[in-house]
Coordinates of N, CA and C in Angstrom, one line a residue:
X1 N -67.7 113.9 215.5 CA -66.8 113.7 215.4 C -66.0 114.6 217.3
X2 N -65.3 113.4 218.4 CA -66.1 114.6 218.9 C -64.7 115.4 219.5
X3 N -64.7 115.8 220.9 CA -64.0 117.1 220.9 C -62.3 117.1 220.4
X4 N -62.2 115.7 221.4 CA -60.7 115.5 221.7 C -60.1 115.1 219.7
X5 N -60.7 114.4 218.9 CA -60.6 114.1 217.7 C -60.6 115.4 217.4
X6 N -61.3 116.2 217.2 CA -61.7 117.7 216.4 C -60.2 118.2 216.6
X7 N -59.9 118.7 218.0 CA -58.9 118.9 218.3 C -57.8 118.8 218.2
X8 N -57.5 116.9 217.9 CA -55.9 116.7 217.7 C -55.8 116.6 216.2
X9 N -57.3 116.5 215.1 CA -57.0 117.2 214.0 C -56.8 118.1 213.4
X10 N -57.2 119.0 214.7 CA -56.3 120.5 213.9 C -55.4 121.1 214.4
X11 N -54.8 120.2 215.7 CA -54.0 120.2 215.4 C -52.7 119.9 214.8
X12 N -53.3 118.9 214.2 CA -52.4 118.0 213.0 C -52.8 118.5 211.6
X13 N -54.1 119.4 211.5 CA -53.7 119.9 210.2 C -52.9 121.0 209.5
X14 N -53.0 121.9 211.1 CA -51.8 123.3 211.7 C -50.4 122.8 211.3
X15 N -50.1 121.6 211.9 CA -49.1 121.4 211.9 C -48.6 120.6 210.6
X16 N -49.1 120.1 209.4 CA -48.5 119.1 208.3 C -49.2 120.2 207.0
X17 N -50.1 121.1 207.3 CA -50.2 121.9 206.1 C -49.5 122.6 204.9
X18 N -47.9 123.6 205.7 CA -47.1 124.0 204.8 C -46.6 123.1 204.2
X19 N -46.1 121.5 204.7 CA -45.5 120.9 203.9 C -46.4 119.7 203.0
X20 N -47.6 120.3 203.4 CA -48.5 119.1 201.7 C -48.5 120.3 201.3
X21 N -48.8 121.6 201.4 CA -49.0 122.5 200.2 C -48.1 122.4 199.3
X22 N -46.2 122.9 200.0 CA -45.2 122.5 199.1 C -45.1 121.6 198.5
X23 N -45.4 120.3 199.1 CA -45.8 119.1 198.0 C -46.7 119.3 196.6
X24 N -48.1 119.8 197.2 CA -48.6 120.5 196.2 C -48.6 120.5 195.4
X25 N -47.3 122.3 195.5 CA -47.0 123.3 194.4 C -46.4 122.0 193.6
X26 N -45.3 121.2 194.2 CA -44.5 120.9 193.4 C -45.2 119.9 192.2
X27 N -46.7 119.2 193.0 CA -46.9 118.2 192.0 C -47.9 119.2 190.6
X28 N -48.2 120.4 191.2 CA -49.4 121.7 190.0 C -48.3 122.7 190.2
X29 N -46.5 122.0 189.6 CA -45.6 123.0 188.7 C -46.2 124.4 189.1
X30 N -46.0 124.5 190.6 CA -46.1 126.2 190.7 C -47.7 126.4 190.7
X31 N -48.9 126.0 190.3 CA -50.1 126.7 190.6 C -50.2 126.7 192.1
X32 N -50.5 127.5 192.4 CA -50.4 127.9 194.6 C -52.1 127.7 194.5
X33 N -53.0 128.0 194.0 CA -53.7 128.2 194.0 C -55.1 126.5 194.1
X34 N -54.8 125.6 192.8 CA -54.7 124.3 192.9 C -53.7 124.1 194.1
X35 N -52.7 124.3 194.4 CA -52.2 123.2 195.6 C -53.1 123.2 196.9
X36 N -53.1 125.0 197.2 CA -54.2 125.0 197.8 C -55.6 124.4 198.3
X37 N -56.5 124.2 196.5 CA -57.2 123.2 196.5 C -56.8 121.6 196.6
X38 N -56.1 121.1 196.3 CA -55.6 119.7 196.9 C -55.6 120.0 198.0
X39 N -54.4 120.5 198.4 CA -54.5 120.4 200.1 C -55.7 120.4 200.9
X40 N -56.5 121.0 200.7 CA -58.0 121.0 201.8 C -59.0 120.0 200.6
X41 N -58.5 119.3 199.7 CA -59.5 118.7 199.8 C -59.1 117.4 200.7
X42 N -57.3 117.0 200.1 CA -56.8 115.7 201.3 C -57.2 116.4 203.2
X43 N -57.3 116.8 203.0 CA -57.2 117.1 204.4 C -58.8 117.2 205.2
X44 N -59.6 117.5 204.2 CA -61.3 117.3 204.0 C -61.6 115.6 204.4
X45 N -60.9 114.9 203.3 CA -60.2 113.5 203.2 C -59.8 112.6 204.8
X46 N -58.6 113.4 205.2 CA -58.5 113.1 206.1 C -59.4 113.8 207.3
X47 N -59.8 114.4 207.9 CA -61.1 114.3 208.5 C -62.0 113.7 208.7
X48 N -62.5 113.5 207.4 CA -63.1 112.7 207.9 C -63.1 110.7 208.2
X49 N -61.4 111.2 208.3 CA -61.1 109.6 208.9 C -60.5 109.4 209.9
X50 N -60.3 110.6 210.7 CA -59.7 111.0 211.5 C -59.9 110.3 213.1
X51 N -61.0 110.2 213.4 CA -61.4 108.7 214.6 C -60.6 107.7 214.5
X52 N -60.9 107.4 213.1 CA -60.1 105.8 212.7 C -58.1 106.2 213.1
X53 N -57.8 107.1 212.6 CA -56.6 107.2 212.2 C -55.6 106.7 213.6
X54 N -56.4 106.3 214.9 CA -55.3 105.9 215.5 C -54.2 104.2 215.2
X55 N -55.3 103.8 213.7 CA -54.2 102.3 213.2 C -53.6 102.8 212.7
X56 N -53.1 104.0 212.2 CA -52.1 104.2 211.4 C -51.2 104.4 212.0
X57 N -49.8 104.0 211.3 CA -49.0 104.1 212.2 C -48.4 105.3 211.8
X58 N -48.1 106.5 210.8 CA -47.2 107.8 210.3 C -48.4 108.8 209.9
X59 N -49.1 108.9 210.4 CA -50.2 110.0 209.9 C -49.3 110.5 208.8
X60 N -48.9 111.4 209.4 CA -47.6 112.5 208.0 C -47.7 111.9 207.0
X61 N -47.2 110.5 206.7 CA -46.7 110.1 205.7 C -48.4 109.6 205.1
X62 N -49.5 109.1 206.1 CA -50.4 108.7 205.1 C -51.2 110.2 204.9
X63 N -51.0 111.3 205.2 CA -51.5 112.7 204.8 C -50.8 112.8 203.6
X64 N -49.6 112.6 202.5 CA -49.1 112.6 202.0 C -49.4 112.1 201.0
X65 N -49.6 110.7 201.0 CA -50.4 110.1 200.4 C -51.9 109.9 200.1
X66 N -52.2 110.5 200.8 CA -54.2 110.8 200.3 C -53.8 112.4 199.6
X67 N -53.3 113.1 199.5 CA -52.5 114.7 198.8 C -52.7 114.2 197.4
X68 N -51.2 113.1 196.9 CA -51.0 112.4 195.9 C -52.2 111.5 195.2
X69 N -52.7 111.0 196.0 CA -54.0 110.4 195.1 C -55.0 111.7 194.5
X70 N -55.4 112.4 196.1 CA -55.8 113.3 195.6 C -55.6 114.2 193.8
X71 N -54.5 114.2 194.1 CA -53.8 115.0 192.7 C -54.1 114.5 191.9
X72 N -54.2 113.1 191.9 CA -54.3 112.3 190.2 C -55.5 111.9 190.6
X73 N -56.2 112.1 191.3 CA -57.7 111.8 191.0 C -58.5 113.0 190.3
X74 N -57.9 114.6 190.7 CA -57.8 115.5 190.0 C -57.7 115.5 188.9
X75 N -56.3 115.2 188.4 CA -56.2 115.1 187.2 C -57.3 114.8 186.1
X76 N -57.4 113.2 186.6 CA -57.9 112.4 185.9 C -59.5 113.2 185.7
X77 N -60.0 114.0 186.5 CA -61.5 114.5 186.6 C -61.7 115.7 185.9
X78 N -60.7 116.6 185.8 CA -60.2 117.6 185.6 C -61.2 118.1 184.3
X79 N -61.9 119.7 184.4 CA -63.3 119.9 183.6 C -62.0 120.4 182.5
X80 N -63.0 120.1 180.9 CA -62.3 120.8 179.8 C -62.5 121.9 180.0
X81 N -62.8 122.3 180.7 CA -63.0 124.0 180.7 C -61.7 124.8 181.3
X82 N -60.9 124.5 181.9 CA -59.5 124.5 182.5 C -58.5 124.8 181.7
X83 N -57.6 125.6 181.3 CA -56.5 125.6 180.7 C -55.3 125.6 181.3
X84 N -54.4 124.7 181.3 CA -52.5 124.8 181.6 C -52.8 126.6 181.0
X85 N -51.5 126.2 181.4 CA -51.2 127.7 180.2 C -49.3 127.4 180.8
X86 N -48.5 128.3 180.2 CA -46.9 127.5 179.9 C -46.8 128.7 180.3
X87 N -46.3 129.5 181.3 CA -46.6 130.4 181.6 C -46.5 130.8 183.5
X88 N -45.7 130.9 184.4 CA -46.1 131.3 185.7 C -46.4 132.6 185.8
X89 N -47.9 132.4 185.7 CA -48.5 134.3 186.2 C -47.7 134.8 187.0
X90 N -47.2 134.1 188.6 CA -46.4 135.0 189.1 C -45.1 135.6 189.2
X91 N -44.5 136.4 188.8 CA -43.2 136.4 189.2 C -42.3 135.2 190.8
X92 N -41.2 135.0 190.9 CA -41.1 134.3 191.5 C -40.5 135.5 192.5
X93 N -40.4 135.1 194.1 CA -40.2 135.9 195.3 C -38.8 136.9 194.8
X94 N -38.4 138.0 194.9 CA -36.8 138.6 194.3 C -35.6 137.6 195.9
X95 N -36.4 137.4 196.9 CA -35.9 137.1 198.7 C -35.2 135.7 198.3
X96 N -35.3 135.3 197.3 CA -34.8 133.6 197.0 C -33.6 133.5 196.1
X97 N -32.7 132.9 196.5 CA -31.4 133.2 195.4 C -31.4 131.9 194.7
X98 N -32.4 131.4 195.1 CA -32.6 129.9 193.9 C -33.8 130.4 192.8
X99 N -35.0 131.2 193.0 CA -36.2 131.1 192.6 C -35.8 130.8 191.2
X100 N -35.3 131.5 190.2 CA -35.4 131.6 188.4 C -34.9 129.7 188.4
X101 N -34.3 128.8 189.9 CA -33.7 127.2 188.7 C -35.3 126.9 189.7
X102 N -36.2 127.1 190.5 CA -37.7 126.5 191.1 C -38.4 126.9 189.9
X103 N -38.6 128.5 189.4 CA -39.3 128.5 188.5 C -39.5 127.7 187.4
X104 N -37.9 127.6 186.4 CA -37.6 127.0 185.3 C -38.0 125.6 185.9
X105 N -37.4 124.7 187.0 CA -38.3 123.4 187.3 C -39.4 123.7 187.2
X106 N -40.5 124.0 187.7 CA -41.7 123.7 187.7 C -42.1 124.1 186.5
X107 N -42.1 124.6 185.9 CA -42.4 125.3 184.4 C -42.1 123.3 183.3
X108 N -41.4 123.1 183.8 CA -40.4 121.9 183.3 C -41.6 120.3 183.4
X109 N -41.6 120.8 184.8 CA -42.5 119.2 185.4 C -44.0 119.4 185.0
X110 N -45.1 120.8 185.0 CA -45.5 121.0 184.5 C -46.3 120.1 182.7
X111 N -44.9 119.8 182.2 CA -45.0 119.1 180.8 C -44.7 117.6 181.0
X112 N -45.0 117.5 182.5 CA -45.0 115.6 182.8 C -46.1 115.6 182.9
X113 N -46.3 114.1 182.6 CA -47.8 113.3 183.0 C -47.6 113.5 183.9
X114 N -48.9 113.3 184.7 CA -49.4 113.8 186.7 C -48.7 112.5 187.1
X115 N -48.4 111.2 186.3 CA -48.1 110.5 187.0 C -46.3 109.9 187.2
X116 N -45.7 111.0 186.1 CA -45.1 110.9 186.7 C -43.8 112.4 187.4
X117 N -44.7 113.5 188.0 CA -45.0 114.0 188.7 C -44.9 113.8 189.5
X118 N -46.4 112.8 190.4 CA -46.1 112.2 191.4 C -44.7 111.3 192.3
X119 N -44.2 110.6 190.8 CA -43.6 109.9 190.5 C -41.7 110.8 192.2
X120 N -41.7 111.8 190.7 CA -41.2 112.3 190.7 C -40.7 113.3 192.4
X121 N -42.1 113.5 192.6 CA -42.2 114.6 193.9 C -42.0 113.1 194.6
X122 N -42.3 112.1 195.2 CA -42.3 110.7 196.0 C -40.9 110.6 196.4
X123 N -40.3 110.9 195.1 CA -39.0 109.7 195.3 C -37.9 111.0 195.5
X124 N -37.2 112.1 194.9 CA -36.8 113.4 195.2 C -37.1 114.0 196.1
X125 N -38.4 115.1 196.4 CA -38.6 115.7 196.6 C -39.1 115.2 198.1
X126 N -39.7 114.6 199.1 CA -40.2 113.7 199.7 C -39.1 112.0 200.4
X127 N -38.1 112.4 199.4 CA -37.1 111.4 199.3 C -37.5 110.2 200.2
X128 N -38.9 109.5 199.3 CA -39.0 108.2 199.6 C -38.2 107.2 199.1
X129 N -38.4 105.5 199.2 CA -37.7 105.4 198.5 C -38.3 104.4 197.5
X130 N -38.1 103.5 196.5 CA -39.1 102.9 195.2 C -40.0 102.1 196.0
X131 N -39.4 101.6 196.6 CA -41.0 100.7 197.9 C -42.0 101.6 197.9
X132 N -41.8 102.6 199.2 CA -42.3 103.4 199.0 C -43.7 104.3 198.2
X133 N -42.1 104.9 197.5 CA -43.5 104.7 196.3 C -44.3 104.3 195.7
X134 N -43.7 102.9 195.0 CA -44.5 102.2 194.6 C -45.9 101.8 195.5
X135 N -45.8 101.2 196.7 CA -46.9 101.4 197.3 C -48.2 102.5 197.8
X136 N -47.0 103.8 197.9 CA -48.0 104.6 197.8 C -49.3 104.6 196.4
X137 N -48.2 104.8 195.2 CA -49.1 104.5 193.8 C -49.4 103.8 193.3
X138 N -50.1 102.5 194.5 CA -50.3 101.2 194.2 C -49.5 100.7 192.5
X139 N -48.3 100.8 192.6 CA -47.9 100.1 190.6 C -46.8 99.2 191.7
X140 N -46.2 99.1 190.4 CA -45.1 97.5 191.1 C -44.0 99.3 190.8
X141 N -42.0 98.6 192.4 CA -41.1 98.4 191.9 C -40.6 99.6 190.8
X142 N -41.0 98.1 190.0 CA -39.9 98.7 188.4 C -40.2 99.7 188.0
X143 N -41.7 100.0 187.8 CA -42.7 101.1 186.4 C -42.1 102.2 188.0
X144 N -41.9 102.6 189.3 CA -41.5 103.2 189.7 C -40.1 103.8 189.4
X145 N -39.2 102.7 189.0 CA -37.4 102.9 188.7 C -37.9 103.6 187.3
X146 N -39.0 103.2 186.0 CA -39.0 102.8 184.9 C -39.5 104.8 184.9
X147 N -40.5 104.7 185.2 CA -41.3 106.4 185.3 C -40.1 107.5 186.1
X148 N -39.4 106.6 187.1 CA -38.5 107.8 187.3 C -36.7 108.3 186.6
X149 N -36.6 107.3 186.0 CA -35.6 107.3 184.7 C -36.1 108.3 183.4
X150 N -37.2 108.3 183.2 CA -37.9 108.5 181.5 C -38.3 109.9 182.3
X151 N -38.7 110.0 183.4 CA -39.4 111.7 183.5 C -37.8 111.7 183.9
X152 N -37.0 111.8 184.2 CA -36.1 113.0 184.9 C -35.1 112.7 183.3
X153 N -35.4 111.5 182.5 CA -34.7 112.2 180.8 C -35.5 113.3 179.9
X154 N -36.9 112.8 180.2 CA -37.8 114.6 179.8 C -37.8 115.7 180.2
X155 N -37.1 115.8 181.7 CA -36.8 116.7 182.0 C -35.5 117.7 182.0
X156 N -34.5 117.0 181.4 CA -33.1 116.6 181.4 C -33.0 117.6 179.6
X157 N -33.9 116.6 178.5 CA -35.0 117.0 177.4 C -35.2 118.4 177.3
X158 N -35.7 118.6 178.2 CA -37.0 120.1 178.3 C -36.2 121.4 178.1
X159 N -35.3 120.7 179.8 CA -34.2 121.8 179.7 C -33.2 122.5 178.9
X160 N -32.4 121.0 178.2 CA -32.0 121.3 177.3 C -30.2 121.7 177.7
X161 N -30.1 121.9 179.2 CA -28.8 122.3 179.6 C -28.9 121.4 181.5
X162 N -26.9 121.9 181.6 CA -27.3 121.3 182.9 C -27.9 122.3 184.1
X163 N -28.3 121.9 184.9 CA -29.5 122.3 185.7 C -28.4 123.7 186.7
X164 N -27.2 123.1 186.7 CA -26.3 124.2 187.7 C -25.6 125.6 186.8
X165 N -25.7 124.9 185.6 CA -26.1 126.4 184.5 C -26.5 127.0 184.4
X166 N -28.4 126.3 184.6 CA -29.4 126.7 185.2 C -29.7 128.1 186.7
X167 N -29.1 127.6 187.7 CA -28.6 128.3 188.1 C -27.7 129.3 188.3
X168 N -27.3 129.7 187.6 CA -26.4 131.1 187.9 C -27.1 131.5 186.6
X169 N -28.1 131.6 185.9 CA -29.0 132.2 185.1 C -29.7 133.6 185.3

């Protein structure tokens, strides 16, 4: 990689890593260590392609796409030696007023399939359209709408009450 490409990639990675990490945390249901690994792997993939990234219209959106694909690939090949836990090991930071709500939502997201988590992340966390989400995940828009509806229904079922009620506990 040429020096100029290396410098532009490092600047891009520094600017986008926080956003990528937050998205990865949602995908990983709050597992910060796995989120860090996914961001690192996604940035590694981007680094390898960086000299050709001039052809990409929106590198930030492309980076999010790479992150989602990295997550889905990880979930498909995950070692059977790793066992998920139903309890978030680290308590929420006391400074955040909505921390209990976030932990509750992240725990509930952990009960969804990786594809459902990816759809919810792209549609509601990243505020992408149905068409953009379908394009990123390489599925039909109808599948995005169906997965969104089922995943949100499953979250409501898991949470058992109104989110506004959860926010005040």
